[in-house]
Amino acid sequence: MTEPTIYELSSPGRAGVSLPALDVDPSTFPPALIRTELPLPQLAESDVVRHFLRLSQWNYSVDKGFYPLGSCTMKYNPKINEDTARLPGFAFVHPLQDPETAQGCLALMYQLQGWLCEISGLAAVSLQPAAGAHGELTGVLMIRAYHHDRGQENRRRMLIPNSAHGTNPASVAMAGMEAVEVPADPEGNIDLAALRTLCDETVAGLMLTNPNTLGLFEENILAVAEAVHGCGGLLYGDGANLNALLGIVRPGDLGFDVMHFNLHKTFSTPHGGGGPGSGPVGAAAQLADFLPAPLVAMIDPGNEADPPLYGYRNPGKSIGRMRAFNGNFGILVRAATYIRMLGADGLRQVAETAVLNANYLRALLKDTYTISHERTCMHEFVAEGRWADAPGVGAGDIAKRLIDYGVHPPTVKFPLIIPDALMIEPTETESKQTLDSFADTMKKIAEEAHTHPELLHDAPHNTPVGRLDEVRAAKQPILTGKLT
Ligand SMILES: *Cc1c(COP(=O)(O)O)cnc(C)c1O
């Protein structure tokens, strides 16, 4: 890079603020505590603004362009969510304030709990968990507590389909249980015969996302629920793919006993740089008593003269707290805004359009890329990023080349059961023009893979940094502000 870093721009004495003259007596401070050297760059306000604006432009975001990152549901986040989250009553509330002085916030949380119950068909919801994976841990701990409560400590095995997201087995291990893999059948559903042989008195439950990570609706879901419940296990729903079901089918009606919601996927709140997110957990009646404490409750319904009074209640057999205070409250405000803006009909339309967009894109690409299963997909689908007659080109190369064309890559090499997987989720918020243009780009890259494979191998060509050693970049990041 030729642009100077903020350290190189630094000039002694240059400042972006001017402090008023001291109008009190200077106080004495123990010399040992006085820092004599603070090696911060010295810059004018304009230098700082330009520095951060430039950095922000290096970043890719859903506000900048198409972001078909499968499983992550990178839908556009409506800006009205930001307006409501910034209302002073929501933004400046203190978590230790007396609940009587934070009634508006509690009312919003109470409503959101109720809406998530209605959408999922479950009995009660806790808003505490800070992400989907945190919700998984919460749900698995609840399942463990449920079996413990019934004197069945031997139930330590959690069944997980081989297409599952990596967080599922990780959450199971964190909860001190054992993850057991269940194979898929040729249609991409859970192999029922294999499942039935695994179901016994050591099974705590099964974790499943529906639609699954191949973007396929789990057609045997009722038989799966019956097999798991039949041996005394519980069904955990990984709600990351709820965007395909909104307003069409309720997970509770399919037999799920407990599930998490990813508010930052389905309900248009920002994913952030790894957080904050929000992963509320819902439970069917038989598990509701184990939810994290406290839940927001209506203490007194009020009457014509007095508004309702909100407070907290602790479920009788609660697993305890999963997070300080009330979860990521600002995210809850955004999700509640999104749900209210759309209403029931709008939410259903979200799911219908998300599924339509994915199938449209799948149809445009199916003659160029091998699609994992010849089935109508739900909100996403998985293509293979490789061709027999273009050896040496893989999903990673296609992903990097997409960056040259200004598109965020799809999820690559996941799910693991598809070779060189490219998992594509367009979401409902993209126009036909965007989908058409993406399909054209994907076809162009397929052609390049055959005629000029080096273009793919060397990509990306016009980013601030080229191809990184991704493991080293994550494990040994260079955080000095200097590009080497
Ligand atoms: C995103 C995702 C998760 C984890 O959710 P986070 O909010 O990222 O922790 C779990 N399962 C699936 C299928 C996902 O897509």
Coordinates of C-alpha atoms and ligand atoms in Angstrom, one line a residue:
M1 CA 0.0 0.0 0.0
T2 CA 1.2 3.5 -0.8
E3 CA -1.1 5.4 1.6
P4 CA 0.7 6.3 4.8
T5 CA -0.5 4.8 8.0
I6 CA -1.7 6.9 10.9
Y7 CA 1.7 6.3 12.6
E8 CA 3.5 7.7 9.6
L9 CA 1.2 10.7 9.4
S10 CA 1.8 11.5 13.0
S11 CA 3.5 14.8 13.7
P12 CA 4.6 16.0 17.2
G13 CA 2.2 18.5 18.7
R14 CA -0.5 18.0 16.0
A15 CA -3.9 17.6 17.8
G16 CA -7.5 17.2 16.9
V17 CA -8.8 18.7 20.1
S18 CA -8.2 21.9 22.0
L19 CA -8.7 21.7 25.7
P20 CA -9.9 24.8 27.7
A21 CA -7.4 26.5 30.1
L22 CA -7.2 24.9 33.5
D23 CA -9.6 26.7 35.9
V24 CA -8.9 24.7 39.1
D25 CA -5.8 24.1 41.1
P26 CA -3.7 21.3 39.6
S27 CA -3.9 18.3 41.9
T28 CA -0.9 16.2 42.9
F29 CA -0.6 12.7 41.7
P30 CA 1.8 10.0 42.9
P31 CA 4.7 10.3 40.4
A32 CA 4.9 6.5 40.2
L33 CA 1.5 6.4 38.7
I34 CA 2.1 9.1 36.1
R35 CA 2.6 7.7 32.6
T36 CA 5.4 9.6 30.9
E37 CA 5.2 8.0 27.5
L38 CA 2.1 7.3 25.5
P39 CA 3.1 6.3 22.0
L40 CA -0.1 7.4 20.3
P41 CA 0.0 9.0 16.9
Q42 CA -0.5 12.8 17.0
L43 CA -3.1 13.8 14.4
A44 CA -5.5 16.4 13.3
E45 CA -9.2 15.7 13.3
S46 CA -9.2 15.4 9.6
D47 CA -6.5 12.8 9.6
V48 CA -8.5 10.7 12.1
V49 CA -11.7 11.0 10.1
R50 CA -9.9 10.0 6.8
H51 CA -8.2 7.1 8.5
F52 CA -11.4 5.6 9.8
L53 CA -13.4 6.3 6.7
R54 CA -10.7 4.7 4.6
L55 CA -10.7 1.6 6.8
S56 CA -14.5 1.4 6.6
Q57 CA -14.2 1.3 2.8
W58 CA -11.8 -1.6 2.9
N59 CA -14.5 -3.6 4.7
Y60 CA -17.2 -5.4 2.8
S61 CA -20.8 -5.2 4.2
V62 CA -24.3 -5.9 3.2
D63 CA -24.8 -2.1 2.8
K64 CA -22.1 -2.2 0.1
G65 CA -23.2 -5.1 -2.0
F66 CA -24.5 -8.7 -2.4
Y67 CA -23.6 -11.0 0.4
P68 CA -24.8 -14.6 -0.3
L69 CA -23.0 -16.1 2.7
G70 CA -24.9 -19.4 3.1
S71 CA -26.4 -20.2 6.5
C72 CA -25.6 -16.7 7.8
T73 CA -28.7 -15.0 6.3
M74 CA -27.0 -11.7 5.4
K75 CA -30.2 -9.9 4.6
Y76 CA -30.4 -6.1 4.4
N77 CA -30.9 -4.5 7.8
P78 CA -33.6 -1.8 7.6
K79 CA -32.4 1.5 8.9
I80 CA -35.6 2.1 10.9
N81 CA -34.2 -0.6 13.3
E82 CA -31.3 1.8 14.0
D83 CA -33.7 4.7 14.6
T84 CA -35.7 2.8 17.3
A85 CA -32.6 1.4 18.9
R86 CA -31.2 4.9 19.3
L87 CA -34.4 6.3 21.0
P88 CA -33.0 7.8 24.3
G89 CA -35.3 5.7 26.5
F90 CA -33.9 2.5 25.0
A91 CA -30.3 3.7 24.4
F92 CA -29.6 5.3 27.8
V93 CA -31.3 2.9 30.2
H94 CA -29.0 1.4 32.8
P95 CA -29.1 -2.3 33.5
L96 CA -29.1 -1.7 37.3
Q97 CA -32.0 0.8 37.1
D98 CA -35.1 -0.1 39.2
P99 CA -37.4 -2.1 36.9
E100 CA -40.2 0.3 37.8
T101 CA -38.3 3.0 35.9
A102 CA -37.6 0.9 32.9
Q103 CA -41.1 -0.3 32.1
G104 CA -41.0 0.6 28.4
C105 CA -37.9 -1.6 27.9
L106 CA -39.5 -4.5 29.8
A107 CA -42.7 -4.2 27.9
L108 CA -40.7 -4.5 24.6
M109 CA -38.9 -7.6 25.9
Y110 CA -42.2 -9.1 27.1
Q111 CA -43.8 -8.5 23.7
L112 CA -40.7 -9.9 21.9
Q113 CA -40.8 -13.1 24.0
G114 CA -44.5 -13.5 23.1
W115 CA -43.9 -12.9 19.3
L116 CA -41.1 -15.5 19.3
C117 CA -43.4 -18.0 21.0
E118 CA -46.1 -17.3 18.4
I119 CA -43.6 -17.6 15.5
S120 CA -42.1 -20.9 16.8
G121 CA -45.1 -22.5 18.4
L122 CA -43.2 -22.9 21.7
A123 CA -44.5 -22.1 25.2
A124 CA -41.8 -19.7 26.6
V125 CA -38.7 -17.8 25.5
S126 CA -35.6 -16.5 27.2
L127 CA -33.9 -13.5 25.5
Q128 CA -30.6 -13.9 27.4
P129 CA -28.2 -15.9 25.1
A130 CA -25.8 -13.7 23.1
A131 CA -25.6 -15.7 19.9
G132 CA -26.8 -18.8 18.2
A133 CA -24.0 -21.0 19.6
H134 CA -24.7 -19.6 23.1
G135 CA -28.4 -20.5 22.6
E136 CA -27.3 -24.0 21.7
L137 CA -25.3 -24.4 24.9
T138 CA -28.3 -23.0 26.8
G139 CA -30.7 -25.5 25.2
V140 CA -28.3 -28.5 25.6
L141 CA -27.8 -27.6 29.3
M142 CA -31.7 -27.5 29.6
I143 CA -31.9 -30.9 28.1
R144 CA -29.3 -32.2 30.5
A145 CA -31.1 -30.7 33.5
Y146 CA -34.4 -32.2 32.3
H147 CA -32.9 -35.7 32.2
H148 CA -31.2 -35.1 35.5
D149 CA -34.5 -34.0 37.0
R150 CA -36.0 -37.3 36.0
G151 CA -33.1 -39.3 37.4
Q152 CA -31.8 -40.3 34.0
E153 CA -28.2 -39.2 34.2
N154 CA -27.2 -42.0 31.8
R155 CA -28.6 -39.9 28.9
R156 CA -25.4 -38.3 27.7
R157 CA -25.4 -38.9 24.0
M158 CA -26.6 -36.2 21.6
L159 CA -27.3 -37.3 18.0
I160 CA -26.2 -34.9 15.3
P161 CA -26.6 -35.2 11.5
N162 CA -23.4 -35.2 9.5
S163 CA -24.4 -32.0 7.7
A164 CA -24.6 -30.1 11.0
H165 CA -23.0 -26.7 11.7
G166 CA -19.8 -27.1 13.7
T167 CA -21.2 -25.3 16.7
N168 CA -23.7 -28.1 17.4
P169 CA -21.1 -30.8 18.4
A170 CA -19.0 -28.0 20.1
S171 CA -22.0 -27.0 22.3
V172 CA -22.6 -30.6 23.2
A173 CA -19.0 -31.1 24.2
M174 CA -19.1 -27.9 26.3
A175 CA -22.1 -29.2 28.1
G176 CA -20.2 -32.4 29.0
M177 CA -22.1 -34.7 26.6
E178 CA -21.0 -36.9 23.7
A179 CA -21.8 -36.0 20.1
V180 CA -22.8 -39.0 17.9
E181 CA -23.0 -38.6 14.2
V182 CA -26.1 -39.6 12.2
P183 CA -25.7 -40.2 8.4
A184 CA -27.8 -38.7 5.7
D185 CA -29.7 -40.7 3.1
P186 CA -29.2 -40.2 -0.7
E187 CA -32.0 -37.6 -0.7
G188 CA -30.2 -35.4 1.8
N189 CA -32.6 -36.3 4.7
I190 CA -31.6 -38.0 7.9
D191 CA -31.1 -41.7 7.3
L192 CA -34.1 -43.0 9.3
A193 CA -32.9 -46.6 9.6
A194 CA -29.6 -45.5 11.0
L195 CA -31.3 -43.1 13.4
R196 CA -33.5 -45.9 14.7
T197 CA -30.6 -48.1 15.5
L198 CA -29.0 -45.3 17.5
C199 CA -32.0 -44.4 19.6
D200 CA -31.8 -46.0 23.0
E201 CA -31.8 -45.2 26.7
T202 CA -28.5 -43.4 26.5
V203 CA -29.8 -40.8 24.1
A204 CA -30.3 -37.2 25.5
G205 CA -31.7 -35.9 22.3
L206 CA -31.0 -34.9 18.7
M207 CA -29.9 -31.5 17.3
L208 CA -31.3 -30.6 14.0
T209 CA -31.7 -27.6 11.7
N210 CA -34.6 -27.7 9.4
P211 CA -34.2 -26.9 6.6
N212 CA -30.8 -28.6 6.9
T213 CA -27.5 -27.1 5.9
L214 CA -27.9 -28.5 2.4
G215 CA -30.9 -26.0 2.1
L216 CA -33.3 -29.0 2.0
F217 CA -36.4 -29.4 4.0
E218 CA -36.1 -32.4 6.3
E219 CA -39.0 -34.4 4.9
N220 CA -38.9 -37.1 7.5
I221 CA -39.1 -34.6 10.4
L222 CA -42.2 -36.2 12.0
A223 CA -40.7 -39.7 11.9
V224 CA -37.4 -38.3 13.2
A225 CA -39.3 -36.6 16.1
E226 CA -41.2 -39.8 16.8
A227 CA -38.0 -41.9 16.9
V228 CA -36.2 -39.5 19.2
H229 CA -39.2 -39.0 21.6
G230 CA -39.9 -42.8 21.4
C231 CA -36.6 -43.6 23.1
G232 CA -37.1 -40.8 25.7
G233 CA -34.9 -38.2 24.0
L234 CA -35.7 -34.5 23.2
L235 CA -35.5 -32.7 19.9
Y236 CA -33.3 -29.5 19.7
G237 CA -33.9 -27.1 16.9
D238 CA -31.0 -25.1 15.5
G239 CA -33.1 -22.1 14.4
A240 CA -30.4 -20.6 12.1
N241 CA -32.5 -21.5 9.1
L242 CA -35.8 -20.1 10.4
N243 CA -35.9 -17.6 7.6
A244 CA -37.2 -20.4 5.3
L245 CA -40.2 -21.2 7.6
L246 CA -41.4 -17.9 9.0
G247 CA -45.2 -17.8 9.0
I248 CA -45.4 -21.1 7.1
V249 CA -44.7 -23.7 9.7
R250 CA -43.9 -23.6 13.4
P251 CA -41.0 -25.7 14.7
G252 CA -43.0 -26.5 17.8
D253 CA -45.6 -28.2 15.6
L254 CA -42.9 -30.3 14.0
G255 CA -41.9 -31.8 17.4
F256 CA -39.1 -29.5 18.5
D257 CA -38.8 -29.3 22.3
V258 CA -36.3 -26.5 22.5
M259 CA -34.7 -24.2 19.9
H260 CA -32.6 -21.0 19.5
F261 CA -33.4 -18.1 17.2
N262 CA -30.6 -16.1 15.6
L263 CA -32.0 -12.6 15.8
H264 CA -29.0 -11.4 13.7
K265 CA -29.9 -13.7 10.9
T266 CA -33.7 -14.1 10.7
F267 CA -34.7 -10.8 12.2
S268 CA -32.4 -8.3 10.5
T269 CA -30.1 -7.2 13.3
P270 CA -26.4 -6.6 12.6
H271 CA -24.0 -9.6 12.9
G272 CA -21.3 -7.2 13.9
G273 CA -17.6 -8.3 13.9
G274 CA -18.4 -11.5 15.7
G275 CA -20.9 -9.9 18.0
P276 CA -23.0 -8.7 19.6
G277 CA -25.7 -11.0 18.3
S278 CA -28.6 -12.4 20.0
G279 CA -29.7 -16.1 20.3
P280 CA -32.9 -16.3 22.4
V281 CA -34.1 -19.8 23.3
G282 CA -37.6 -21.1 23.2
A283 CA -39.0 -24.1 25.0
A284 CA -42.1 -26.3 24.7
A285 CA -44.2 -26.7 27.9
Q286 CA -42.3 -29.7 29.3
L287 CA -39.0 -27.8 29.1
A288 CA -40.1 -24.2 29.9
D289 CA -39.4 -24.6 33.6
F290 CA -35.7 -25.1 32.8
L291 CA -35.2 -21.8 30.9
P292 CA -32.5 -19.4 32.1
A293 CA -33.6 -17.0 34.8
P294 CA -35.0 -14.5 35.0
L295 CA -37.7 -14.2 32.3
V296 CA -39.5 -10.9 31.7
A297 CA -43.0 -11.2 33.1
M298 CA -46.2 -9.2 33.4
I299 CA -46.6 -8.8 37.1
D300 CA -50.0 -7.0 36.9
P301 CA -52.1 -6.7 33.7
G302 CA -53.3 -3.2 34.8
N303 CA -56.7 -1.8 34.0
E304 CA -58.3 1.2 32.3
A305 CA -56.5 3.7 34.5
D306 CA -53.2 1.9 35.0
P307 CA -50.8 0.4 32.4
P308 CA -49.6 -3.1 33.0
L309 CA -46.6 -3.6 35.3
Y310 CA -43.7 -5.6 34.1
G311 CA -41.0 -7.3 36.1
Y312 CA -39.1 -10.7 36.3
R313 CA -39.9 -14.3 37.2
N314 CA -37.7 -17.2 37.7
P315 CA -38.7 -20.6 36.2
G316 CA -38.9 -23.2 38.9
K317 CA -36.1 -25.5 37.7
S318 CA -34.0 -22.9 35.9
I319 CA -30.5 -23.7 34.8
G320 CA -29.6 -20.2 36.1
R321 CA -28.2 -17.2 34.3
M322 CA -26.5 -17.5 30.9
R323 CA -25.6 -13.9 30.6
A324 CA -25.3 -10.7 32.7
F325 CA -28.4 -8.5 32.8
N326 CA -30.9 -8.9 30.0
G327 CA -28.9 -10.0 27.0
N328 CA -28.0 -7.7 24.1
F329 CA -30.9 -5.3 24.6
G330 CA -30.1 -3.0 21.6
I331 CA -30.4 -6.1 19.3
L332 CA -33.7 -7.0 20.9
V333 CA -35.1 -3.5 20.1
R334 CA -34.0 -4.0 16.5
A335 CA -35.6 -7.4 16.1
A336 CA -38.8 -6.2 17.7
T337 CA -38.9 -3.3 15.3
Y338 CA -38.4 -5.7 12.4
I339 CA -41.3 -8.0 13.5
R340 CA -43.7 -5.1 14.1
M341 CA -42.9 -3.4 10.8
L342 CA -43.6 -6.6 8.8
G343 CA -46.5 -8.1 10.8
A344 CA -47.6 -11.7 10.3
D345 CA -48.3 -11.4 6.6
G346 CA -45.0 -9.7 6.0
L347 CA -43.0 -12.4 7.9
R348 CA -44.6 -15.1 5.7
Q349 CA -43.7 -13.1 2.6
V350 CA -40.1 -13.0 3.8
A351 CA -39.9 -16.8 3.9
E352 CA -41.7 -17.2 0.5
T353 CA -39.4 -14.7 -1.2
A354 CA -36.3 -16.1 0.3
V355 CA -37.2 -19.5 -1.0
L356 CA -38.2 -18.2 -4.4
N357 CA -34.9 -16.2 -4.7
A358 CA -32.8 -19.3 -3.8
N359 CA -34.6 -21.5 -6.3
Y360 CA -34.4 -18.9 -9.1
L361 CA -30.6 -18.7 -8.5
R362 CA -30.3 -22.4 -8.4
A363 CA -32.1 -22.8 -11.7
L364 CA -29.8 -20.1 -13.3
L365 CA -26.7 -21.9 -12.1
K366 CA -27.5 -25.6 -12.4
D367 CA -26.2 -26.1 -15.9
T368 CA -22.8 -24.6 -15.0
Y369 CA -22.3 -25.9 -11.4
T370 CA -23.1 -29.3 -10.0
I371 CA -25.9 -28.7 -7.4
S372 CA -25.7 -31.2 -4.5
H373 CA -29.2 -32.5 -4.7
E374 CA -31.8 -32.4 -7.5
R375 CA -34.5 -31.1 -5.3
T376 CA -36.4 -27.9 -4.8
C377 CA -34.4 -26.1 -2.2
M378 CA -35.5 -23.8 0.6
H379 CA -33.7 -20.5 1.3
E380 CA -30.3 -21.7 0.2
F381 CA -28.6 -24.4 -1.9
V382 CA -25.1 -25.9 -2.2
A383 CA -23.2 -26.0 -5.4
E384 CA -19.9 -27.8 -6.0
G385 CA -17.0 -25.4 -6.8
R386 CA -15.1 -27.8 -9.0
W387 CA -15.1 -29.4 -12.4
A388 CA -13.4 -32.6 -13.6
D389 CA -12.1 -30.7 -16.7
A390 CA -10.6 -27.8 -14.6
P391 CA -8.3 -29.6 -12.3
G392 CA -6.6 -27.4 -9.6
V393 CA -9.5 -25.1 -9.3
G394 CA -11.6 -25.3 -6.1
A395 CA -14.3 -23.6 -4.1
G396 CA -11.7 -21.3 -2.4
D397 CA -10.5 -20.0 -5.8
I398 CA -14.0 -19.2 -7.0
A399 CA -14.7 -17.4 -3.7
K400 CA -11.6 -15.3 -4.1
R401 CA -12.3 -14.4 -7.7
L402 CA -15.8 -13.3 -6.7
I403 CA -14.2 -10.6 -4.6
D404 CA -12.6 -9.1 -7.8
Y405 CA -16.1 -8.8 -9.1
G406 CA -17.3 -6.9 -6.0
V407 CA -19.4 -9.7 -4.5
H408 CA -18.9 -11.3 -1.1
P409 CA -18.1 -15.0 -1.4
P410 CA -20.7 -17.6 -0.5
T411 CA -19.9 -19.9 2.5
V412 CA -17.2 -22.3 1.3
K413 CA -16.3 -25.9 2.2
F414 CA -19.3 -26.3 4.4
P415 CA -21.3 -28.5 4.8
L416 CA -18.4 -30.9 4.9
I417 CA -20.3 -33.7 3.2
I418 CA -20.3 -31.9 -0.2
P419 CA -16.8 -31.6 -1.9
D420 CA -15.7 -28.0 -2.5
A421 CA -19.1 -26.8 -1.3
L422 CA -20.3 -23.3 -2.2
M423 CA -23.3 -22.6 0.0
I424 CA -25.4 -19.8 -1.5
E425 CA -28.1 -17.9 0.3
P426 CA -29.4 -14.9 -1.6
T427 CA -32.0 -13.9 1.0
E428 CA -35.3 -12.2 0.3
T429 CA -33.9 -8.6 0.2
E430 CA -32.1 -8.9 -3.1
S431 CA -33.7 -7.9 -6.4
K432 CA -34.0 -9.9 -9.6
Q433 CA -31.3 -7.7 -11.2
T434 CA -28.8 -8.5 -8.4
L435 CA -29.5 -12.3 -8.7
D436 CA -29.2 -12.1 -12.5
S437 CA -25.9 -10.2 -12.3
F438 CA -24.5 -12.7 -9.7
A439 CA -25.4 -15.6 -11.9
D440 CA -23.7 -14.0 -14.9
T441 CA -20.6 -13.4 -12.7
M442 CA -20.6 -17.1 -11.5
K443 CA -20.8 -18.3 -15.1
K444 CA -18.0 -16.0 -16.2
I445 CA -15.8 -17.4 -13.4
A446 CA -16.7 -20.9 -14.5
E447 CA -15.4 -20.0 -17.9
E448 CA -12.3 -18.5 -16.6
A449 CA -11.7 -21.6 -14.5
H450 CA -11.4 -23.5 -17.7
T451 CA -9.6 -21.0 -19.9
H452 CA -7.5 -18.8 -17.5
P453 CA -7.3 -20.7 -14.2
E454 CA -4.4 -18.5 -13.0
L455 CA -6.9 -15.6 -12.7
L456 CA -8.6 -17.6 -10.0
H457 CA -5.5 -18.9 -8.3
D458 CA -4.0 -15.3 -8.0
A459 CA -7.3 -13.7 -6.9
P460 CA -8.2 -11.4 -5.3
H461 CA -6.3 -8.9 -7.4
N462 CA -7.6 -5.5 -6.2
T463 CA -8.0 -5.7 -2.4
P464 CA -5.7 -4.0 0.1
V465 CA -4.1 -7.4 0.9
G466 CA -4.1 -10.4 -1.4
R467 CA -4.4 -14.0 -0.5
L468 CA -3.8 -14.5 3.2
D469 CA -2.7 -17.5 5.1
E470 CA -6.1 -17.7 6.7
V471 CA -5.1 -19.7 9.7
R472 CA -2.1 -17.5 10.5
A473 CA -4.2 -14.3 9.9
A474 CA -6.6 -15.6 12.6
K475 CA -4.1 -17.0 15.1
Q476 CA -1.3 -14.4 14.7
P477 CA -2.9 -11.2 13.6
I478 CA -0.6 -8.2 13.3
L479 CA -2.4 -5.4 15.2
T480 CA 0.2 -2.6 14.9
G481 CA -1.7 -0.5 12.4
K482 CA 1.2 -1.0 9.9
L483 CA 0.9 -3.1 6.8
T484 CA 4.0 -5.1 6.2
Ligands
LIG1 C1 -24.9 -19.3 12.3 C2 -25.3 -20.7 12.7 C3 -25.1 -21.1 14.0 C4 -24.4 -20.3 15.1 O1 -25.0 -19.1 15.3 P1 -24.1 -17.8 15.8 O2 -25.1 -16.8 16.1 O3 -23.2 -17.5 14.7 O4 -23.4 -18.3 17.1 C5 -25.5 -22.4 14.3 N1 -26.0 -23.2 13.3 C6 -26.2 -22.8 12.0 C7 -26.8 -23.8 11.1 C8 -25.8 -21.5 11.7 O5 -26.0 -21.1 10.4

